[in-house]
Coordinates of C-alpha atoms and ligand atoms in Angstrom, one line a residue:
M293 CA 95.8 -127.3 156.5
I294 CA 98.6 -129.9 157.0
T295 CA 97.3 -132.8 159.0
R296 CA 99.6 -135.2 160.8
R297 CA 98.7 -137.9 158.3
N298 CA 99.8 -135.9 155.2
L299 CA 102.8 -134.4 157.0
L300 CA 104.0 -138.0 157.6
S301 CA 103.3 -138.9 153.9
R302 CA 105.5 -136.0 152.8
I303 CA 108.3 -137.0 155.2
G304 CA 108.0 -140.6 154.0
A305 CA 108.1 -139.6 150.3
A306 CA 111.1 -137.3 150.8
G307 CA 113.2 -139.3 153.2
G308 CA 112.0 -142.9 153.2
A309 CA 110.7 -145.3 155.8
G310 CA 113.6 -144.7 158.3
I311 CA 112.9 -141.0 158.6
M312 CA 109.2 -141.5 158.7
A313 CA 109.7 -144.0 161.6
A314 CA 111.7 -141.5 163.5
A315 CA 109.1 -138.8 162.8
M316 CA 106.3 -141.0 164.1
Q317 CA 108.3 -141.9 167.2
S318 CA 109.1 -138.2 167.9
L319 CA 105.4 -137.3 167.4
G320 CA 104.7 -139.9 170.1
L321 CA 102.2 -141.7 167.8
F322 CA 103.0 -145.3 168.6
G323 CA 103.2 -144.5 172.3
T324 CA 99.8 -142.8 172.3
A325 CA 97.9 -145.5 170.5
A326 CA 99.6 -148.3 172.4
A327 CA 98.4 -146.6 175.6
G328 CA 94.8 -147.0 174.3
A329 CA 93.6 -143.9 172.6
S330 CA 90.1 -143.2 171.3
E331 CA 91.7 -141.5 168.3
P332 CA 93.6 -143.8 165.8
T333 CA 97.3 -143.3 165.0
P334 CA 97.2 -141.0 161.9
L335 CA 99.1 -143.2 159.4
P336 CA 99.8 -142.1 155.8
A337 CA 97.2 -143.5 153.3
D338 CA 99.8 -145.7 151.5
F339 CA 101.6 -146.8 154.7
G340 CA 100.5 -150.5 154.5
K341 CA 100.7 -150.8 150.7
G342 CA 101.5 -154.4 149.7
K343 CA 100.8 -155.7 153.2
H344 CA 97.9 -158.1 154.0
V345 CA 96.4 -158.2 157.5
I346 CA 93.9 -160.9 158.5
V347 CA 91.5 -159.7 161.2
L348 CA 89.8 -162.4 163.1
G349 CA 86.3 -161.5 164.4
A350 CA 84.0 -158.6 163.3
G351 CA 82.9 -157.2 166.7
I352 CA 83.7 -153.6 167.4
S353 CA 87.4 -154.3 167.8
G354 CA 87.8 -156.2 164.6
L355 CA 85.7 -153.7 162.6
V356 CA 87.6 -150.7 163.9
A357 CA 90.9 -152.4 163.3
A358 CA 89.9 -153.4 159.7
Y359 CA 88.6 -149.8 159.0
E360 CA 91.8 -148.1 160.3
L361 CA 94.1 -150.6 158.6
E362 CA 92.3 -150.0 155.2
Q363 CA 92.6 -146.3 155.7
A364 CA 96.4 -146.8 156.0
G365 CA 96.6 -148.8 152.8
F366 CA 96.7 -152.3 154.1
V367 CA 94.7 -155.0 152.4
V368 CA 92.4 -156.5 155.0
T369 CA 90.6 -159.8 155.2
L370 CA 88.0 -159.8 158.0
L371 CA 86.8 -163.3 159.0
E372 CA 83.7 -163.6 161.2
A373 CA 82.2 -166.8 162.5
R374 CA 78.7 -165.6 162.9
G375 CA 76.3 -164.7 160.1
R376 CA 76.3 -161.0 161.2
V377 CA 78.8 -158.4 162.4
G378 CA 78.9 -156.7 165.8
G379 CA 79.8 -159.6 168.0
R380 CA 78.5 -158.9 171.5
A381 CA 76.8 -155.7 170.2
W382 CA 73.9 -157.9 169.3
T383 CA 70.4 -156.5 168.6
I384 CA 67.7 -159.1 168.5
R385 CA 64.7 -158.3 166.4
D386 CA 61.4 -160.0 165.7
G387 CA 62.0 -163.4 164.1
D388 CA 65.7 -163.6 165.1
T389 CA 66.9 -166.7 166.8
L390 CA 69.0 -167.0 170.0
E391 CA 71.1 -170.0 170.4
M392 CA 73.0 -171.0 173.6
N393 CA 75.0 -174.1 174.4
G394 CA 72.9 -176.7 176.1
E395 CA 69.6 -174.8 175.6
A396 CA 66.8 -175.0 173.1
T397 CA 66.8 -172.4 170.3
Q398 CA 64.6 -169.3 171.2
T399 CA 62.9 -167.2 168.5
A400 CA 62.2 -163.6 169.1
K401 CA 58.5 -162.5 168.9
F402 CA 58.4 -158.7 169.3
S403 CA 55.7 -156.2 168.5
P404 CA 56.5 -153.7 165.6
G405 CA 59.4 -151.4 166.6
A406 CA 60.5 -153.4 169.6
Y407 CA 63.9 -154.9 169.8
F408 CA 66.3 -156.3 172.4
N409 CA 69.9 -155.1 172.9
A410 CA 71.1 -158.4 174.3
G411 CA 74.6 -157.1 175.0
P412 CA 75.5 -153.4 175.1
A413 CA 72.5 -151.0 175.4
R414 CA 74.0 -147.6 176.3
L415 CA 76.8 -145.2 175.5
P416 CA 78.2 -142.6 178.0
S417 CA 78.7 -139.1 176.5
F418 CA 82.4 -139.3 177.3
H419 CA 82.9 -142.4 175.1
H420 CA 83.9 -140.1 172.3
G421 CA 85.5 -142.8 170.2
M422 CA 82.2 -144.7 169.8
L423 CA 80.2 -141.5 169.4
G424 CA 82.9 -140.3 166.9
Y425 CA 82.5 -143.3 164.6
A426 CA 78.7 -142.9 164.9
R427 CA 79.0 -139.3 163.8
K428 CA 81.5 -140.1 161.1
F429 CA 79.4 -142.8 159.5
G430 CA 76.0 -141.1 159.9
V431 CA 74.6 -143.5 162.5
P432 CA 71.8 -141.6 164.2
L433 CA 71.8 -141.6 168.0
E434 CA 69.0 -140.9 170.4
V435 CA 69.0 -140.3 174.2
E436 CA 69.0 -143.4 176.3
V437 CA 67.0 -142.6 179.4
N438 CA 69.2 -144.3 181.8
S439 CA 67.5 -143.2 185.0
S440 CA 64.1 -142.0 186.0
R441 CA 63.0 -140.3 189.2
S442 CA 59.6 -141.9 188.7
A443 CA 61.0 -145.4 188.8
Y444 CA 61.3 -147.3 192.1
I445 CA 63.6 -148.9 194.5
A446 CA 61.7 -152.1 195.3
A447 CA 62.2 -154.4 198.2
A448 CA 61.5 -158.2 198.3
D449 CA 58.5 -157.7 200.6
G450 CA 56.6 -155.8 197.9
S451 CA 57.3 -152.3 199.3
R452 CA 58.5 -149.8 196.8
I453 CA 59.7 -146.2 197.0
R454 CA 59.8 -143.8 194.0
M455 CA 63.3 -142.8 193.2
R456 CA 62.6 -139.1 193.6
A457 CA 61.5 -139.7 197.2
A458 CA 64.4 -142.1 197.9
I459 CA 66.9 -139.4 196.8
N460 CA 65.3 -136.3 198.1
D461 CA 64.1 -137.6 201.5
T462 CA 67.4 -139.2 202.2
R463 CA 69.1 -135.9 201.3
G464 CA 66.7 -134.1 203.6
Y465 CA 67.4 -136.3 206.6
I466 CA 71.1 -136.2 206.1
S467 CA 71.1 -132.4 205.7
E468 CA 69.0 -132.0 208.9
L469 CA 71.4 -134.2 210.9
L470 CA 74.4 -132.4 209.6
A471 CA 72.9 -129.0 210.3
K472 CA 72.0 -130.2 213.8
A473 CA 75.6 -131.4 214.4
I474 CA 77.0 -128.0 213.2
N475 CA 74.5 -125.9 215.2
Q476 CA 75.3 -127.9 218.4
G477 CA 79.0 -127.3 217.9
A478 CA 79.8 -131.0 217.3
L479 CA 81.9 -130.2 214.3
D480 CA 83.7 -127.1 215.7
Q481 CA 87.0 -129.0 215.5
A482 CA 86.5 -129.9 211.9
I483 CA 85.2 -126.6 210.3
T484 CA 86.0 -122.9 210.8
P485 CA 83.2 -120.4 211.7
E486 CA 83.5 -119.0 208.1
E487 CA 82.9 -122.5 206.7
K488 CA 80.1 -123.0 209.1
A489 CA 78.5 -119.8 207.9
K490 CA 78.6 -121.0 204.3
L491 CA 77.7 -124.6 204.9
L492 CA 74.5 -124.1 206.7
P493 CA 72.7 -122.2 203.9
L494 CA 74.0 -124.8 201.5
L495 CA 72.5 -127.6 203.6
K496 CA 69.2 -125.8 203.8
G497 CA 69.1 -125.7 200.0
Y498 CA 70.5 -129.2 199.5
G499 CA 68.0 -130.9 201.8
D500 CA 65.1 -128.4 201.3
L501 CA 65.1 -127.7 205.1
K502 CA 62.8 -125.4 207.0
P503 CA 64.1 -122.1 208.4
D504 CA 64.9 -123.9 211.7
Y505 CA 67.0 -126.5 209.7
T506 CA 64.5 -129.3 210.2
F507 CA 63.3 -131.6 207.4
K508 CA 59.6 -131.9 207.1
G509 CA 59.4 -133.2 203.5
T510 CA 59.9 -131.6 200.1
E511 CA 58.0 -131.1 196.9
R512 CA 61.0 -132.6 195.2
S513 CA 59.8 -136.0 196.3
G514 CA 56.3 -135.5 194.8
F515 CA 52.9 -134.1 195.7
S516 CA 50.3 -135.3 198.1
T517 CA 48.0 -132.8 196.4
P518 CA 49.1 -131.7 192.9
P519 CA 48.6 -128.1 191.8
G520 CA 45.3 -127.6 189.9
A521 CA 43.4 -124.9 187.9
G522 CA 42.7 -121.6 189.5
T523 CA 42.4 -121.9 193.2
S524 CA 40.8 -125.4 193.1
S525 CA 43.9 -127.2 194.3
F526 CA 47.0 -125.8 196.0
A527 CA 50.2 -127.9 195.8
E528 CA 51.1 -129.9 198.8
A529 CA 54.3 -131.9 199.2
A530 CA 54.0 -135.6 200.0
A531 CA 54.9 -136.6 203.5
P532 CA 58.4 -137.7 203.7
V533 CA 59.1 -141.5 203.7
P534 CA 60.2 -142.2 207.3
L535 CA 64.0 -142.6 207.7
D536 CA 63.7 -146.1 209.0
T537 CA 61.6 -147.1 206.0
L538 CA 64.2 -145.7 203.6
L539 CA 67.0 -147.5 205.5
A540 CA 65.1 -150.8 205.5
N541 CA 65.0 -150.8 201.7
P542 CA 68.0 -152.8 200.6
Q543 CA 68.0 -151.0 197.2
L544 CA 68.5 -147.6 198.8
P545 CA 72.2 -147.4 197.8
M546 CA 71.0 -147.6 194.1
M547 CA 69.8 -144.0 194.5
Q548 CA 73.5 -143.2 193.7
F549 CA 73.3 -145.2 190.4
E550 CA 73.2 -142.1 188.2
D551 CA 76.2 -140.6 190.0
A552 CA 78.5 -143.3 188.6
L553 CA 80.5 -141.7 185.8
Y554 CA 79.6 -144.4 183.4
M555 CA 75.9 -144.0 184.0
Q556 CA 75.6 -140.2 184.0
A557 CA 73.2 -138.3 181.7
T558 CA 73.3 -137.7 178.9
M559 CA 73.6 -141.3 177.7
F560 CA 72.9 -142.5 174.1
E561 CA 71.7 -145.4 172.1
P562 CA 71.8 -145.8 168.3
V563 CA 68.4 -145.5 166.8
G564 CA 67.1 -149.0 166.0
G565 CA 69.6 -151.0 168.0
M566 CA 73.2 -151.0 169.3
D567 CA 74.4 -153.1 166.4
Q568 CA 73.9 -150.1 164.1
I569 CA 77.3 -148.6 164.9
S570 CA 79.0 -151.9 163.9
V571 CA 76.9 -152.1 160.8
G572 CA 77.8 -148.5 160.0
I573 CA 81.5 -149.2 160.3
E574 CA 81.2 -152.3 158.1
R575 CA 79.4 -150.3 155.5
N576 CA 82.5 -148.2 155.1
L577 CA 84.9 -151.0 154.7
K578 CA 86.5 -151.6 151.3
R579 CA 86.1 -155.3 151.8
R580 CA 83.2 -156.5 153.9
A581 CA 83.5 -159.1 156.6
I582 CA 83.4 -162.7 155.3
R583 CA 80.6 -164.2 157.4
N584 CA 80.1 -167.8 158.7
M585 CA 83.9 -168.2 158.6
E586 CA 84.9 -170.0 161.8
V587 CA 88.6 -169.8 162.5
Q588 CA 90.0 -173.3 163.4
R589 CA 93.7 -172.9 163.2
I590 CA 96.4 -170.1 163.4
R591 CA 100.0 -170.5 162.4
Q592 CA 102.9 -168.1 161.9
T593 CA 106.3 -168.1 160.4
T594 CA 109.0 -165.4 160.3
K595 CA 107.6 -164.4 156.9
G596 CA 103.9 -164.5 157.4
V597 CA 100.8 -165.9 158.9
E598 CA 98.2 -168.6 157.9
V599 CA 94.7 -169.0 159.1
S600 CA 92.4 -172.0 158.5
A601 CA 88.7 -171.5 158.7
T602 CA 85.5 -173.5 158.1
D603 CA 82.5 -172.1 156.3
T604 CA 79.7 -173.0 158.7
A605 CA 77.0 -172.1 156.2
G606 CA 78.2 -173.4 152.9
G607 CA 80.7 -176.0 154.1
G608 CA 84.3 -176.3 153.1
S609 CA 87.6 -175.3 154.6
Y610 CA 89.7 -172.3 153.6
V611 CA 93.3 -171.2 154.2
V612 CA 94.1 -167.5 154.2
K613 CA 97.7 -166.3 154.1
G614 CA 98.8 -162.8 155.1
D615 CA 101.5 -160.7 156.7
Y616 CA 99.9 -160.1 160.1
I617 CA 96.9 -161.1 162.2
V618 CA 94.7 -158.9 164.5
C619 CA 93.0 -161.5 166.6
T620 CA 89.8 -160.2 168.4
I621 CA 88.3 -163.7 169.2
P622 CA 87.2 -163.7 172.9
F623 CA 89.8 -165.5 175.0
P624 CA 87.5 -168.4 176.2
V625 CA 86.8 -169.2 172.6
L626 CA 90.4 -168.6 171.5
A627 CA 91.7 -171.0 174.2
K628 CA 90.0 -173.9 172.3
I629 CA 91.4 -173.0 168.9
D630 CA 94.5 -174.7 167.5
T631 CA 97.4 -172.2 167.5
D632 CA 101.1 -172.2 167.6
F633 CA 101.4 -169.4 170.1
P634 CA 104.2 -169.8 172.6
K635 CA 103.2 -171.6 175.9
P636 CA 103.2 -168.5 178.1
I637 CA 100.8 -166.9 175.6
K638 CA 98.6 -170.0 175.5
D639 CA 98.6 -170.1 179.3
A640 CA 97.7 -166.4 179.6
I641 CA 94.8 -166.9 177.2
A642 CA 93.5 -170.0 179.1
G643 CA 93.9 -168.2 182.4
V644 CA 91.6 -165.3 181.6
E645 CA 88.5 -165.8 183.8
Y646 CA 85.2 -164.5 182.3
D647 CA 82.3 -163.0 184.1
F648 CA 78.7 -164.1 183.9
S649 CA 75.7 -161.9 182.8
N650 CA 72.1 -162.6 182.2
K651 CA 69.3 -160.6 180.6
I652 CA 65.6 -161.4 180.1
A653 CA 63.4 -159.4 177.7
F654 CA 59.6 -159.4 177.4
D655 CA 57.2 -157.9 174.9
A656 CA 54.6 -156.0 177.0
P657 CA 51.9 -153.3 176.8
R658 CA 53.3 -150.0 178.2
F659 CA 51.7 -150.3 181.7
W660 CA 54.7 -148.5 183.3
E661 CA 54.0 -145.3 181.4
R662 CA 50.6 -145.2 183.2
E663 CA 52.8 -144.9 186.3
Q664 CA 54.7 -141.9 184.8
I665 CA 57.8 -144.1 184.0
Y666 CA 59.4 -143.2 180.7
G667 CA 62.7 -145.0 180.5
G668 CA 65.1 -145.5 183.4
I669 CA 65.4 -148.4 185.8
T670 CA 63.7 -149.8 188.9
F671 CA 66.1 -151.6 191.1
T672 CA 64.9 -154.8 192.6
G673 CA 68.0 -156.7 193.8
G674 CA 67.7 -160.5 194.0
D675 CA 68.3 -162.8 191.0
T676 CA 67.1 -160.2 188.4
S677 CA 68.5 -157.0 189.8
L678 CA 66.3 -154.6 187.9
I679 CA 63.5 -153.7 185.6
W680 CA 64.7 -151.5 182.7
Y681 CA 62.2 -149.5 180.7
P682 CA 62.6 -148.6 177.1
S683 CA 63.6 -145.2 176.0
T684 CA 62.1 -145.5 172.5
G685 CA 58.6 -145.7 171.2
L686 CA 57.1 -143.7 174.0
H687 CA 53.3 -143.8 174.1
S688 CA 53.1 -146.5 171.5
E689 CA 51.1 -149.6 172.4
R690 CA 53.8 -152.1 173.3
G691 CA 57.5 -152.2 174.0
M692 CA 60.4 -154.3 175.1
L693 CA 60.7 -154.5 178.9
L694 CA 63.9 -155.8 180.4
G695 CA 63.0 -158.0 183.4
C696 CA 66.6 -158.9 184.4
Y697 CA 70.1 -157.8 184.0
T698 CA 72.4 -159.4 186.5
S699 CA 76.1 -160.1 186.4
G700 CA 78.8 -161.6 188.6
A701 CA 78.6 -164.6 191.0
R702 CA 74.8 -164.3 191.3
A703 CA 74.4 -164.5 187.6
R704 CA 76.6 -167.6 187.5
E705 CA 74.2 -169.4 189.9
V706 CA 71.0 -168.2 188.1
A707 CA 72.4 -169.4 184.7
K708 CA 72.4 -172.9 186.1
Q709 CA 68.6 -172.8 186.4
P710 CA 66.3 -173.9 183.6
L711 CA 65.3 -171.0 181.4
E712 CA 61.6 -171.4 182.5
Q713 CA 62.6 -170.8 186.1
Q714 CA 64.6 -167.7 185.2
I715 CA 61.6 -166.4 183.3
A716 CA 59.2 -167.2 186.1
T717 CA 61.4 -165.3 188.6
A718 CA 61.6 -162.2 186.3
R719 CA 57.9 -162.2 185.7
A720 CA 57.2 -162.6 189.4
V721 CA 59.4 -159.6 190.3
I722 CA 57.7 -157.5 187.6
D723 CA 54.4 -158.5 189.1
R724 CA 55.5 -157.5 192.6
V725 CA 56.6 -154.0 191.4
H726 CA 53.7 -153.5 189.0
P727 CA 50.9 -155.6 190.5
G728 CA 48.8 -157.5 188.1
H729 CA 51.1 -156.9 185.1
G730 CA 53.4 -160.0 185.3
V731 CA 50.9 -161.8 183.1
D732 CA 51.1 -159.0 180.5
C733 CA 54.8 -159.8 179.9
I734 CA 54.9 -162.3 177.1
N735 CA 57.3 -163.8 174.6
P736 CA 60.3 -163.9 176.8
L737 CA 63.9 -164.2 175.6
V738 CA 66.7 -165.2 178.0
I739 CA 70.3 -164.7 177.4
N740 CA 73.0 -166.2 179.6
W741 CA 76.2 -164.9 178.1
S742 CA 78.3 -167.7 179.5
K743 CA 76.5 -170.1 177.1
V744 CA 76.6 -167.9 174.0
P745 CA 78.8 -169.6 171.3
Y746 CA 81.6 -167.4 170.0
S747 CA 81.4 -165.3 173.2
L748 CA 81.3 -167.7 176.2
G749 CA 81.0 -164.8 178.6
P750 CA 80.1 -161.1 178.7
W751 CA 83.6 -159.7 179.5
P752 CA 86.6 -160.9 181.6
A753 CA 86.6 -160.6 185.3
W754 CA 90.3 -159.8 185.6
N755 CA 90.0 -159.5 189.4
G756 CA 87.9 -162.6 189.7
V757 CA 84.1 -163.1 189.4
A758 CA 83.6 -163.3 193.2
T759 CA 85.2 -159.9 193.8
G760 CA 82.4 -158.1 191.9
P761 CA 82.5 -154.9 190.0
G762 CA 85.1 -152.2 190.1
Q763 CA 87.8 -153.4 187.7
E764 CA 87.4 -150.5 185.3
G765 CA 90.5 -148.4 185.1
H766 CA 92.5 -150.7 187.5
I767 CA 93.6 -153.8 185.5
D768 CA 97.2 -154.7 185.7
K769 CA 97.6 -158.5 185.8
P770 CA 100.7 -160.3 184.3
G771 CA 98.5 -162.1 181.7
F772 CA 96.8 -158.8 180.7
R773 CA 100.2 -157.2 180.2
L774 CA 101.4 -160.2 178.1
L775 CA 98.4 -160.2 175.8
C776 CA 98.7 -156.5 175.3
Q777 CA 102.0 -157.2 173.4
P778 CA 102.3 -158.7 170.0
T779 CA 103.2 -162.4 169.8
G780 CA 105.3 -162.5 166.6
R781 CA 103.1 -161.3 163.8
V782 CA 99.9 -161.7 165.8
V783 CA 98.4 -158.8 167.9
F784 CA 95.4 -159.2 170.1
A785 CA 92.6 -156.6 170.2
S786 CA 89.6 -156.8 172.4
A787 CA 87.7 -154.8 174.9
A788 CA 89.2 -157.4 177.3
L789 CA 92.6 -155.8 176.7
S790 CA 91.5 -152.3 177.8
Q791 CA 90.8 -150.7 181.1
T792 CA 87.1 -150.9 180.3
P793 CA 86.4 -154.5 179.3
G794 CA 82.7 -154.1 179.8
W795 CA 82.4 -151.2 177.3
Q796 CA 82.7 -151.0 173.5
E797 CA 84.9 -148.0 173.9
G798 CA 87.6 -150.3 175.3
G799 CA 87.3 -152.5 172.3
L800 CA 87.8 -149.6 170.0
Q801 CA 90.8 -148.3 172.0
S802 CA 92.4 -151.8 171.9
A803 CA 91.9 -151.9 168.1
H804 CA 93.7 -148.6 167.8
A805 CA 96.5 -150.0 169.9
A806 CA 96.7 -153.1 167.7
V807 CA 96.9 -151.0 164.5
A808 CA 99.8 -149.0 166.1
M809 CA 101.6 -152.3 167.0
I810 CA 101.3 -153.5 163.4
A811 CA 102.5 -150.1 162.1
K812 CA 105.5 -150.4 164.4
Q813 CA 106.4 -153.8 163.1
V814 CA 106.0 -152.6 159.5
M815 CA 108.3 -149.7 160.2
A816 CA 110.9 -151.9 162.0
Q817 CA 111.0 -154.2 159.0
A818 CA 111.2 -151.4 156.5
V819 CA 114.1 -149.9 158.4
A820 CA 115.9 -153.2 158.6
D821 CA 115.4 -154.0 154.9
P822 CA 115.7 -151.0 152.6
R823 CA 114.4 -153.0 149.6
R824 CA 111.1 -153.3 151.5
A825 CA 111.1 -149.6 152.2
A826 CA 111.6 -148.9 148.5
A827 CA 108.9 -151.4 147.4
Ligands
LIG297 C1 75.3 -158.0 178.7 C2 76.3 -157.0 178.2 C3 76.1 -155.6 178.4 C4 77.0 -154.7 177.9 N1 76.7 -153.4 178.1 C5 77.4 -152.5 177.4 C6 77.0 -151.1 177.3 O1 75.9 -150.7 177.7 N2 77.8 -150.3 176.6 C7 78.9 -150.6 176.0 O2 79.6 -149.8 175.3 N3 79.4 -151.9 176.1 C8 78.7 -152.8 176.8 N4 79.1 -154.1 176.8 C9 80.4 -154.5 176.4 C10 80.6 -154.6 174.9 O3 79.6 -155.4 174.3 C11 81.9 -155.3 174.6 O4 82.9 -154.6 175.3 C12 82.3 -155.2 173.1 O5 81.2 -155.4 172.3 C13 83.4 -156.2 172.8 O6 83.8 -156.1 171.5 P1 85.0 -157.0 171.0 O7 85.2 -156.7 169.5 O8 86.2 -156.9 171.9 O9 84.5 -158.5 171.1 P2 83.2 -159.2 170.4 O10 82.1 -158.3 170.2 O11 83.0 -160.4 171.2 O12 83.8 -159.6 169.0 C14 84.6 -160.8 168.8 C15 84.1 -161.4 167.4 O13 84.9 -162.6 167.2 C16 84.0 -163.5 166.6 N5 84.5 -164.9 166.7 C17 84.5 -165.6 167.8 N6 85.1 -166.8 167.6 C18 85.4 -166.8 166.3 C19 86.1 -167.8 165.4 N7 86.4 -169.0 165.8 N8 86.3 -167.4 164.1 C20 85.9 -166.2 163.7 N9 85.3 -165.3 164.4 C21 85.1 -165.6 165.7 C22 82.7 -163.3 167.3 O14 81.6 -163.8 166.6 C23 82.7 -161.8 167.4 O15 82.0 -161.2 166.3 C24 78.2 -155.1 177.3 C25 78.4 -156.5 177.1 C26 77.5 -157.4 177.5 C27 77.7 -158.9 177.2

């Protein structure tokens, strides 16, 4: 079978770089990747021969860029400031340390098997770029139980409603109301008699209504008497939660959580921690990331690029020279690095506002499983937003319980509090939802992403921190457009430069776009200078 990659190789061998460039344009390859594809541009294996690319940062964007560039024949030097790869895809295990600007160092103390995904923790099934690299490199995945009907919506006054009751009782009441309106003719202007005839049975099923279209409760919300052996116990549905009680719970809208496209089952997590996909990609690089190499200075000429970096572990300064740079350093960090970027680029970098996000993890005995909660989320609102139960290690003795995951303006305010106060709040909320168990939650770890060195935030808030969520798929700011273009021989790649800045898939798409931009420059140069094409 002729793949696009070897078709292009043959065209290049027969007709030279100019013809290959034209072929690539006509196949729409540059255009596709620049638009942010989850599939890389299929470049010939010797495309980058003799060219050296310096990739700055070994998060998902840098790793994917390095891998795809190497596959296309480039020599790649991957510089990473931390002592590990993965960037924000950071899995904290027993004994690891967590450092934040202005805070004391925390050390993880987890029971065997427990770990904390401090950054990303789940992958939607439609993020096929991420799932594709996991498959390609043999990184095992397991189901991440993102929602549980046994979890709760919990109000600040201590009241809590099981998610199954919140969803099904609300549906019952709404179906009853709608059926009543239809039967009383209130919607005769809006629907035809034929639609009415079809809608009424649908509502009966949707809300589990009685034959007279009233809602009296449903087994879907749970039993008051569970079914037993023989005739000892017949099943009886629980009485419905009164409508005013449902409406009084400020977390009721969270019953729609699992309807959000990014949160829909089936969701995944790599076995053993989210960093495993990054680790798997690095394992397949020809030249591994150079760790503890903090980039200090970036320069470029018409002929090449130069990066100065400091070895933060062994000491000493190094200068690396190359033909191109793929820069994946998060913008708040890059803004503080000495570069010779043109002023509009520097201004755009400095102008990217980053969001805030906090997580708090505890080591705990699995008390939630005794309440039939296996994975999923209880929504609590307030400063901590949720309690997120682990999907792994079911029925083992202990596990990692997430007692807070809050982002946006509220997270900004909470991050100003001492860590002890943040922990006390999270523990108190757990105790309110699972009475008596706050004290069981030990060895806390707090991460305020705005204070994490080499990140300085979880993701950009392109539409402003105060405006809240909803930026996915709708980012079109002048600074965003500018940074999506090369500046000379430097191209930027980052989840921040995708339409999903809060997802690794965006970082991967941006890396593919960066590789396509470099390929375009290589082609342009080869066409302009036939000696280079022949080289
Ligand atoms: C709390 C939280 C929850 C999230 N949840 C999810 C989720 O469930 N699913 C999902 O898919 N995504 C999630 N994300 C988003 C995801 O983590 C990011 O989109 C993605 O990891 C960003 O990758 P990146 O390569 O663009 O940046 P990064 O991962 O930040 O990589 C940049 C790299 O540059 C390095 N660097 C920085 N400064 C220097 C320097 N001076 N010199 C050299 N190297 C440097 C950094 O150390 C880092 O390795 C979450 C993120 C956070 C913070």
